[in-house]
Amino acid sequence: MNKRLLVANVMEKIGATDALLALRRMAGFPYLPVVTFHRVLDPAKQAPYLFDEGVVDSAPEEFERQIKTIGRFFTPIGTDDLAAAMAGAKLPKNPILVTFDDGYKDNIEVALPIMKRHSVKAVFFIATQYLSRRRMFWWDRVNYLLKRSNSASLKLSYPNEIELPLDTPADRATAIRTALRIVKTHVGLDLEYFLELLAKAAGVAWNTRIDRDLAEAALMTWDQVRELRRAGMDIQSHTRTHRVLQTLDAGQLRDELQGSKEDLEEQLDAPITSISYPVGHRLVEREDIRKALDDAGYSLGFTNATGTHRMRRDGDRYDVSRISLDYGTPDVLFRARLAAPFLFPTR
């Protein structure tokens, strides 16, 4: 048992978690928890699961317990509330931001009914071009190709020469991590070319029909995004194609930031002011990206730097940290992280 879970279990056993959660409702704390979800499903019920388990954060019954805790003890807010608070306005007691990245269909089919039951609203950050073009997210495509491959090894010539074994489940998992890391870190990568080569190297068929069929099964439509908004949810940007901002040139940055904002405003007829960064790296020493965000008209930027966001009037509006979840996070640990952020890593 790790130290965090040990502390959480002790807190739960002595009643400290509930006491602190109740205290948070009555007293102001300078911490804003921002909880991140991507998918709500049980991969075991879809075995063999051919996509990225790393973006499956909760099973439906687990998510219900998490949202019940949030609805009982916290006041969910939107990005407009946070932007106003960073400019000096007052937040409600015990605020929280619930966020979803990407645009998966289970967000509306599974998560939305649960959130409605507990009167919890959320922010949905949408990677726009995948929804418009009905194409599968690149990380799910990587997983699909390598999980379906019958090849004994994977040989790639771009962006570098590489050969990886696929003999065992551990080998295959390593190959998937390696391919994902290439997309996340290689500056100037031609993503579509890389994915085409990956399919050939894996010996797995990939074409427009397969792409569309998988996307139709997994991704929301724009009508569903509009339905989320009518249900009181906040819709914001997650770029166009989910590229890591630090790997892009100025023109690509502009297209991802300004383009996704324009896509959403056209579809929703509403202003878009916030963005969560794909993969979520902090903008350390990247004034070019900050300027591109300014030029595109964003007010807030959300990272995946794990921690509870400390509220300061002079805080960095492009560095809002979030609490990332792992599938199967024990309820006691989830509750403890919300109750006592000062006991867990924060910035």
Coordinates of C-alpha atoms in Angstrom, one line a residue:
M1 CA 0.0 0.0 0.0
N2 CA 1.5 3.4 -1.0
K3 CA 1.8 6.2 1.5
R4 CA -1.1 8.3 0.0
L5 CA -3.5 5.4 0.3
L6 CA -2.3 4.7 3.8
V7 CA -3.0 8.3 4.8
A8 CA -6.3 8.2 3.1
N9 CA -7.4 5.0 4.9
V10 CA -6.4 6.5 8.3
M11 CA -8.3 9.7 7.5
E12 CA -11.4 7.7 6.6
K13 CA -11.2 5.4 9.6
I14 CA -11.0 8.2 12.1
G15 CA -13.7 10.3 10.4
A16 CA -11.3 13.0 9.3
T17 CA -12.3 12.9 5.7
D18 CA -16.0 13.6 6.2
A19 CA -15.1 16.2 8.8
L20 CA -12.8 18.0 6.5
L21 CA -15.2 17.8 3.6
A22 CA -18.0 19.3 5.8
L23 CA -15.6 22.0 7.0
R24 CA -14.7 22.9 3.5
R25 CA -18.4 23.7 2.9
M26 CA -18.5 26.2 5.7
A27 CA -15.0 27.8 5.5
G28 CA -13.1 29.1 2.6
F29 CA -10.0 27.3 1.4
P30 CA -7.5 28.7 -1.0
Y31 CA -7.5 25.5 -3.1
L32 CA -9.6 24.8 -6.2
P33 CA -9.8 21.1 -7.1
V34 CA -10.1 20.6 -10.8
V35 CA -10.8 17.0 -11.5
T36 CA -10.0 15.5 -14.9
F37 CA -11.9 12.7 -16.7
H38 CA -11.7 11.4 -20.2
R39 CA -13.8 8.2 -20.5
V40 CA -16.3 6.5 -18.2
L41 CA -16.6 2.8 -19.0
D42 CA -15.6 -0.7 -18.0
P43 CA -13.0 -2.0 -20.5
A44 CA -13.5 -5.5 -19.2
K45 CA -17.1 -5.5 -20.6
Q46 CA -15.6 -4.7 -24.0
A47 CA -12.9 -7.4 -24.0
P48 CA -10.7 -7.5 -25.9
Y49 CA -10.4 -3.8 -25.4
L50 CA -8.6 -2.5 -28.5
F51 CA -8.1 1.2 -27.5
D52 CA -6.2 3.2 -25.0
E53 CA -6.9 2.1 -21.4
G54 CA -4.9 5.1 -20.2
V55 CA -7.8 7.5 -20.9
V56 CA -10.3 5.3 -19.1
D57 CA -10.6 7.0 -15.7
S58 CA -13.6 5.4 -14.1
A59 CA -16.1 2.6 -14.5
P60 CA -19.7 3.9 -14.4
E61 CA -20.4 2.7 -10.8
E62 CA -17.1 4.2 -9.6
F63 CA -17.9 7.5 -11.4
E64 CA -21.3 7.6 -9.7
R65 CA -19.7 7.4 -6.3
Q66 CA -17.2 10.1 -7.2
I67 CA -19.8 12.5 -8.5
K68 CA -22.0 11.8 -5.5
T69 CA -19.2 13.0 -3.3
I70 CA -18.7 16.1 -5.4
G71 CA -22.4 16.9 -5.4
R72 CA -22.8 16.4 -1.7
F73 CA -19.8 18.6 -0.5
F74 CA -18.9 20.9 -3.4
T75 CA -20.3 23.7 -5.6
P76 CA -19.4 22.9 -9.2
I77 CA -18.4 26.0 -11.2
G78 CA -17.6 26.8 -14.8
T79 CA -14.6 28.4 -16.6
D80 CA -16.3 31.8 -16.6
D81 CA -16.5 31.6 -12.8
L82 CA -12.8 30.8 -12.5
A83 CA -11.8 33.5 -15.0
A84 CA -13.8 36.1 -13.0
A85 CA -12.3 34.9 -9.7
M86 CA -8.8 35.3 -11.1
A87 CA -9.7 38.9 -11.9
G88 CA -10.9 39.5 -8.4
A89 CA -14.5 38.2 -8.2
K90 CA -15.6 35.9 -5.4
L91 CA -16.2 32.2 -5.9
P92 CA -19.0 30.3 -4.1
K93 CA -18.1 28.3 -1.0
N94 CA -16.2 25.1 -1.7
P95 CA -15.9 25.4 -5.5
I96 CA -14.8 22.6 -7.8
L97 CA -14.3 22.2 -11.5
V98 CA -15.1 18.8 -13.1
T99 CA -13.6 18.5 -16.5
F100 CA -13.6 16.0 -19.4
D101 CA -11.1 16.0 -22.2
D102 CA -11.4 14.8 -25.9
G103 CA -15.1 14.3 -26.8
Y104 CA -15.9 10.6 -26.2
K105 CA -19.5 9.4 -26.6
D106 CA -19.7 7.8 -23.2
N107 CA -19.4 11.4 -21.8
I108 CA -23.0 12.0 -22.8
E109 CA -24.4 8.5 -22.7
V110 CA -22.9 7.5 -19.4
A111 CA -21.5 10.5 -17.5
L112 CA -24.2 13.1 -18.2
P113 CA -27.2 11.1 -16.7
I114 CA -25.1 10.5 -13.5
M115 CA -24.1 14.2 -13.2
K116 CA -27.7 15.2 -13.7
R117 CA -28.8 12.9 -10.9
H118 CA -26.4 14.7 -8.5
S119 CA -26.8 18.2 -9.9
V120 CA -23.1 18.4 -11.0
K121 CA -22.0 20.4 -14.0
A122 CA -18.8 19.9 -15.9
V123 CA -16.5 21.4 -18.5
F124 CA -16.0 19.5 -21.7
F125 CA -12.8 20.2 -23.7
I126 CA -13.4 19.1 -27.3
A127 CA -10.8 18.1 -29.9
T128 CA -12.8 19.6 -32.8
Q129 CA -11.5 18.1 -36.0
Y130 CA -12.0 14.5 -34.9
L131 CA -15.7 15.2 -34.4
S132 CA -16.1 17.1 -37.6
R133 CA -14.2 14.6 -39.8
R134 CA -15.4 11.5 -37.9
R135 CA -11.9 10.2 -37.4
M136 CA -10.5 8.1 -34.5
F137 CA -8.2 9.8 -32.0
W138 CA -4.6 9.2 -32.8
W139 CA -3.8 7.5 -29.5
D140 CA -6.7 5.1 -29.9
R141 CA -5.6 4.4 -33.4
V142 CA -2.1 3.5 -32.2
N143 CA -3.5 1.1 -29.7
Y144 CA -5.9 -0.5 -32.2
L145 CA -3.1 -1.1 -34.7
L146 CA -0.6 -2.6 -32.3
K147 CA -3.1 -4.6 -30.3
R148 CA -4.5 -6.2 -33.5
S149 CA -1.1 -6.8 -35.0
N150 CA 0.0 -10.4 -35.6
S151 CA 3.5 -9.4 -36.5
A152 CA 6.4 -10.7 -34.3
S153 CA 8.1 -7.3 -34.4
L154 CA 7.5 -3.7 -35.4
K155 CA 10.0 -2.0 -37.7
L156 CA 9.7 1.7 -38.4
S157 CA 11.8 4.0 -40.5
Y158 CA 10.2 7.3 -39.6
P159 CA 10.9 9.6 -37.7
N160 CA 13.8 7.3 -36.8
E161 CA 14.9 3.7 -37.4
I162 CA 13.4 1.5 -34.7
E163 CA 12.5 -2.1 -34.2
L164 CA 10.4 -3.4 -31.3
P165 CA 9.4 -6.9 -30.5
L166 CA 5.7 -7.8 -30.2
D167 CA 6.0 -11.3 -28.9
T168 CA 4.6 -10.9 -25.4
P169 CA 1.9 -8.7 -23.9
A170 CA 4.7 -6.8 -22.2
D171 CA 6.5 -6.3 -25.5
R172 CA 3.3 -5.0 -27.1
A173 CA 2.7 -2.6 -24.2
T174 CA 6.2 -1.2 -24.6
A175 CA 5.7 -0.8 -28.3
I176 CA 2.5 1.1 -27.7
R177 CA 4.1 3.4 -25.2
T178 CA 7.0 4.0 -27.6
A179 CA 4.7 4.9 -30.5
L180 CA 2.7 7.2 -28.2
R181 CA 5.9 8.9 -27.0
I182 CA 7.0 9.6 -30.5
V183 CA 3.8 11.5 -31.3
K184 CA 3.9 13.4 -28.0
T185 CA 7.6 14.4 -28.2
H186 CA 8.9 14.5 -31.8
V187 CA 9.0 18.1 -33.0
G188 CA 7.7 18.5 -36.6
L189 CA 6.3 15.0 -36.8
D190 CA 4.0 14.3 -39.8
L191 CA 1.4 12.6 -37.8
E192 CA -0.7 11.1 -40.6
Y193 CA 2.4 9.8 -42.4
F194 CA 3.6 8.2 -39.2
L195 CA 0.3 6.5 -38.5
E196 CA 0.1 5.2 -42.1
L197 CA 3.6 3.7 -41.7
L198 CA 2.6 2.2 -38.3
A199 CA -0.4 0.4 -39.9
K200 CA 1.8 -1.0 -42.6
A201 CA 4.5 -2.1 -40.1
A202 CA 1.8 -3.7 -37.9
G203 CA 0.2 -5.5 -40.9
V204 CA -3.2 -4.2 -39.9
A205 CA -5.7 -2.8 -42.4
W206 CA -6.7 0.9 -41.9
N207 CA -8.8 2.9 -44.3
T208 CA -11.4 5.6 -44.3
R209 CA -14.3 3.3 -43.6
I210 CA -12.6 1.6 -40.6
D211 CA -11.7 5.1 -39.3
R212 CA -15.2 6.4 -39.6
D213 CA -16.8 3.3 -38.2
L214 CA -14.6 3.3 -35.1
A215 CA -15.2 7.1 -34.7
E216 CA -18.9 6.7 -35.0
A217 CA -18.9 4.2 -32.2
A218 CA -16.6 6.1 -29.8
L219 CA -16.9 9.9 -30.4
M220 CA -19.7 12.4 -29.8
T221 CA -21.4 14.1 -32.7
W222 CA -21.8 17.9 -32.8
D223 CA -25.5 17.4 -32.0
Q224 CA -24.5 15.6 -28.8
V225 CA -22.1 18.4 -27.9
R226 CA -24.9 20.9 -28.3
E227 CA -27.1 18.7 -26.2
L228 CA -24.4 18.8 -23.4
R229 CA -24.5 22.6 -23.6
R230 CA -28.3 22.7 -23.4
A231 CA -28.0 20.5 -20.3
G232 CA -26.0 23.3 -18.6
M233 CA -22.5 22.0 -19.4
D234 CA -19.6 24.2 -20.3
I235 CA -17.9 23.5 -23.7
Q236 CA -14.4 24.6 -24.4
S237 CA -11.4 23.8 -26.6
H238 CA -8.9 20.9 -26.6
T239 CA -7.3 22.1 -29.9
R240 CA -8.2 20.7 -33.3
T241 CA -6.1 17.5 -33.6
H242 CA -4.8 17.0 -30.1
R243 CA -1.2 17.7 -30.9
V244 CA 1.2 18.5 -28.1
L245 CA 1.7 22.3 -28.4
Q246 CA 5.4 22.2 -27.6
T247 CA 6.0 20.1 -30.8
L248 CA 4.3 22.6 -33.2
D249 CA 5.6 25.5 -35.3
A250 CA 3.9 28.9 -35.3
G251 CA 1.5 28.2 -38.1
Q252 CA 0.5 24.9 -36.6
L253 CA 0.0 26.5 -33.2
R254 CA -2.3 29.1 -34.7
D255 CA -4.3 26.5 -36.5
E256 CA -4.8 24.4 -33.4
L257 CA -5.6 27.3 -31.1
Q258 CA -7.5 29.7 -33.2
G259 CA -8.9 27.0 -35.5
S260 CA -10.5 25.0 -32.7
K261 CA -11.9 28.1 -31.1
E262 CA -13.5 29.1 -34.4
D263 CA -14.8 25.5 -34.9
L264 CA -16.5 25.5 -31.5
E265 CA -17.9 29.0 -31.9
E266 CA -19.4 28.1 -35.3
Q267 CA -21.0 24.9 -33.9
L268 CA -22.3 26.4 -30.7
D269 CA -22.8 30.0 -31.5
A270 CA -21.2 30.9 -28.2
P271 CA -17.8 32.4 -27.2
I272 CA -15.0 30.0 -26.4
T273 CA -12.5 31.3 -23.8
S274 CA -10.7 28.3 -22.3
I275 CA -8.5 25.5 -23.4
S276 CA -7.0 22.4 -21.9
Y277 CA -3.6 21.5 -23.4
P278 CA -3.3 18.0 -25.1
V279 CA -1.1 15.8 -22.9
G280 CA -1.1 18.9 -20.6
H281 CA 2.5 20.0 -20.3
R282 CA 3.0 23.3 -18.4
L283 CA 4.1 26.2 -20.6
V284 CA 7.6 26.5 -19.0
E285 CA 9.7 29.0 -20.9
R286 CA 7.4 29.0 -23.8
E287 CA 6.4 32.6 -24.3
D288 CA 5.6 31.8 -28.0
I289 CA 2.8 29.5 -26.9
R290 CA 1.5 32.0 -24.4
K291 CA 1.5 34.7 -27.1
A292 CA -0.4 32.3 -29.4
L293 CA -3.0 31.8 -26.7
D294 CA -3.3 35.5 -26.2
D295 CA -3.6 36.1 -29.9
A296 CA -6.3 33.4 -30.2
G297 CA -8.3 35.1 -27.4
Y298 CA -8.1 32.6 -24.6
S299 CA -8.6 33.5 -20.9
L300 CA -7.6 30.3 -19.2
G301 CA -5.3 27.3 -20.0
F302 CA -5.5 24.0 -18.1
T303 CA -2.5 21.7 -17.7
N304 CA -2.3 18.1 -16.5
A305 CA 0.3 19.0 -13.9
T306 CA -1.2 16.9 -11.1
G307 CA -2.2 18.9 -8.1
T308 CA -5.0 21.1 -6.6
H309 CA -4.9 24.6 -8.0
R310 CA -4.0 27.2 -5.4
M311 CA -6.2 30.3 -5.9
R312 CA -4.3 33.5 -6.1
R313 CA -5.5 36.8 -7.7
D314 CA -2.2 37.1 -9.4
G315 CA -2.2 33.4 -10.4
D316 CA -1.1 32.3 -13.8
R317 CA -4.2 32.0 -15.9
Y318 CA -2.5 29.7 -18.4
D319 CA -1.3 27.3 -15.7
V320 CA -4.4 25.8 -14.0
S321 CA -3.4 22.5 -12.6
R322 CA -5.8 19.5 -12.4
I323 CA -6.2 16.3 -10.5
S324 CA -5.7 13.3 -12.8
L325 CA -7.4 10.0 -12.0
D326 CA -6.4 6.5 -12.6
Y327 CA -8.9 3.7 -13.3
G328 CA -9.7 2.0 -10.0
T329 CA -8.7 4.9 -7.8
P330 CA -10.0 3.8 -4.3
D331 CA -12.9 5.9 -3.1
V332 CA -11.1 6.7 0.1
L333 CA -8.2 8.2 -1.8
F334 CA -10.5 10.2 -4.1
R335 CA -12.3 11.7 -1.1
A336 CA -9.1 12.4 0.8
R337 CA -7.6 14.3 -2.1
L338 CA -10.6 16.5 -2.2
A339 CA -10.9 16.9 1.5
A340 CA -7.2 17.6 2.3
P341 CA -5.2 18.8 -0.8
F342 CA -2.5 20.1 1.5
L343 CA -1.6 16.5 2.4
F344 CA -1.1 15.6 -1.2
P345 CA 1.3 17.0 -3.9
T346 CA 0.2 20.5 -5.0
R347 CA 1.7 23.5 -6.6

